[in-house]
Amino acid sequence: PEGWLEVPTNGAQGIWVKVNGSAQTDEKSTKQGLPAEDLGDFFEMRMRDLVKGHAPVCLLKRWIRRTTKDVTAEDLLQVREMDNARARFLIEDLLFRRLGGDGFSKLLDEAEVITKKFQAR
């Protein structure tokens, strides 16, 4: 419906979020919350947003294979923070295959620089 956004879940039916930022889910609500943000087409999203949102591994694999977006050091850092070691290793391997050894090494170096800057604070 107009003014609402369906967010897919693992279940058969997604949840509905009011796009105007209402914190309540009923029609009488006037209390304002944070507005929902449309992140765009699946393949246009940043990898770190998918990882933060706990996207299933099958969707991450599909994103890696089909996206035209570049993978950044921030994306790799978000992957390295994944709790599930098996999923993390699988995603890192797919990124290695997509970027090649040199590209993946560059990304690791950039991620290390970001980590050192963060630790220096």
Tab-separated table of C-alpha atoms in Angstrom, residues 20-80:
chain	number	residue	atom	x	y	z
A	20	ASN	CA	6.927	8.238	6.541
A	21	GLY	CA	8.954	7.317	9.624
A	22	SER	CA	6.139	6.579	12.019
A	23	ALA	CA	7.348	4.618	15.027
A	24	GLN	CA	3.902	3.022	15.489
A	25	THR	CA	2.353	0.510	13.119
A	26	ASP	CA	-1.263	1.626	13.378
A	27	GLU	CA	-2.993	4.210	11.204
A	28	LYS	CA	-3.682	6.619	14.121
A	29	SER	CA	-0.024	7.117	14.992
A	30	THR	CA	1.490	10.583	14.863
A	31	LYS	CA	4.679	9.793	16.794
A	32	GLN	CA	7.628	10.139	14.411
A	33	GLY	CA	10.560	7.737	14.288
A	34	LEU	CA	13.359	7.164	11.820
A	35	PRO	CA	12.199	6.967	8.195
A	36	ALA	CA	12.754	3.764	6.260
A	37	GLU	CA	15.429	4.058	3.612
A	38	ASP	CA	15.128	2.295	0.280
A	39	LEU	CA	18.597	0.946	-0.501
A	40	GLY	CA	17.720	0.275	-4.129
A	41	ASP	CA	18.021	-2.792	-6.271
A	42	PHE	CA	19.665	-5.840	-4.695
A	43	PHE	CA	22.669	-5.762	-7.021
A	44	GLU	CA	23.122	-2.008	-6.463
A	45	MET	CA	23.483	-2.385	-2.692
A	46	ARG	CA	26.848	-2.273	-0.964
A	47	MET	CA	28.145	-5.592	0.252
A	48	ARG	CA	28.612	-4.296	3.798
A	49	ASP	CA	24.901	-3.461	3.982
A	50	LEU	CA	24.004	-7.006	2.983
A	51	VAL	CA	26.404	-8.474	5.535
A	52	LYS	CA	25.157	-6.143	8.286
A	53	GLY	CA	21.622	-7.191	7.451
A	54	HIS	CA	22.568	-10.865	7.860
A	55	ALA	CA	21.679	-11.779	4.293
A	56	PRO	CA	21.797	-15.530	3.692
A	57	VAL	CA	25.004	-16.902	2.189
A	58	CYS	CA	23.178	-17.923	-1.002
A	59	LEU	CA	22.211	-14.265	-1.596
A	60	LEU	CA	25.741	-13.055	-0.861
A	61	LYS	CA	27.086	-15.585	-3.368
A	62	ARG	CA	24.615	-14.359	-5.986
A	63	TRP	CA	25.572	-10.724	-5.265
A	64	ILE	CA	29.295	-11.469	-5.647
A	65	ARG	CA	28.757	-13.213	-8.969
A	66	ARG	CA	26.388	-10.687	-10.561
A	67	THR	CA	26.975	-7.218	-9.154
A	68	THR	CA	28.723	-4.458	-11.031
A	69	LYS	CA	29.598	-2.637	-7.782
A	70	ASP	CA	33.210	-2.614	-6.636
A	71	VAL	CA	34.064	-4.377	-3.407
A	72	THR	CA	35.735	-1.978	-0.974
A	73	ALA	CA	37.977	-2.426	2.057
A	74	GLU	CA	35.007	-1.505	4.276
A	75	ASP	CA	33.054	-4.367	2.705
A	76	LEU	CA	35.887	-6.775	3.452
A	77	LEU	CA	36.110	-5.548	7.048
A	78	GLN	CA	32.401	-6.185	7.478
A	79	VAL	CA	32.819	-9.706	6.072
A	80	ARG	CA	35.674	-10.356	8.507
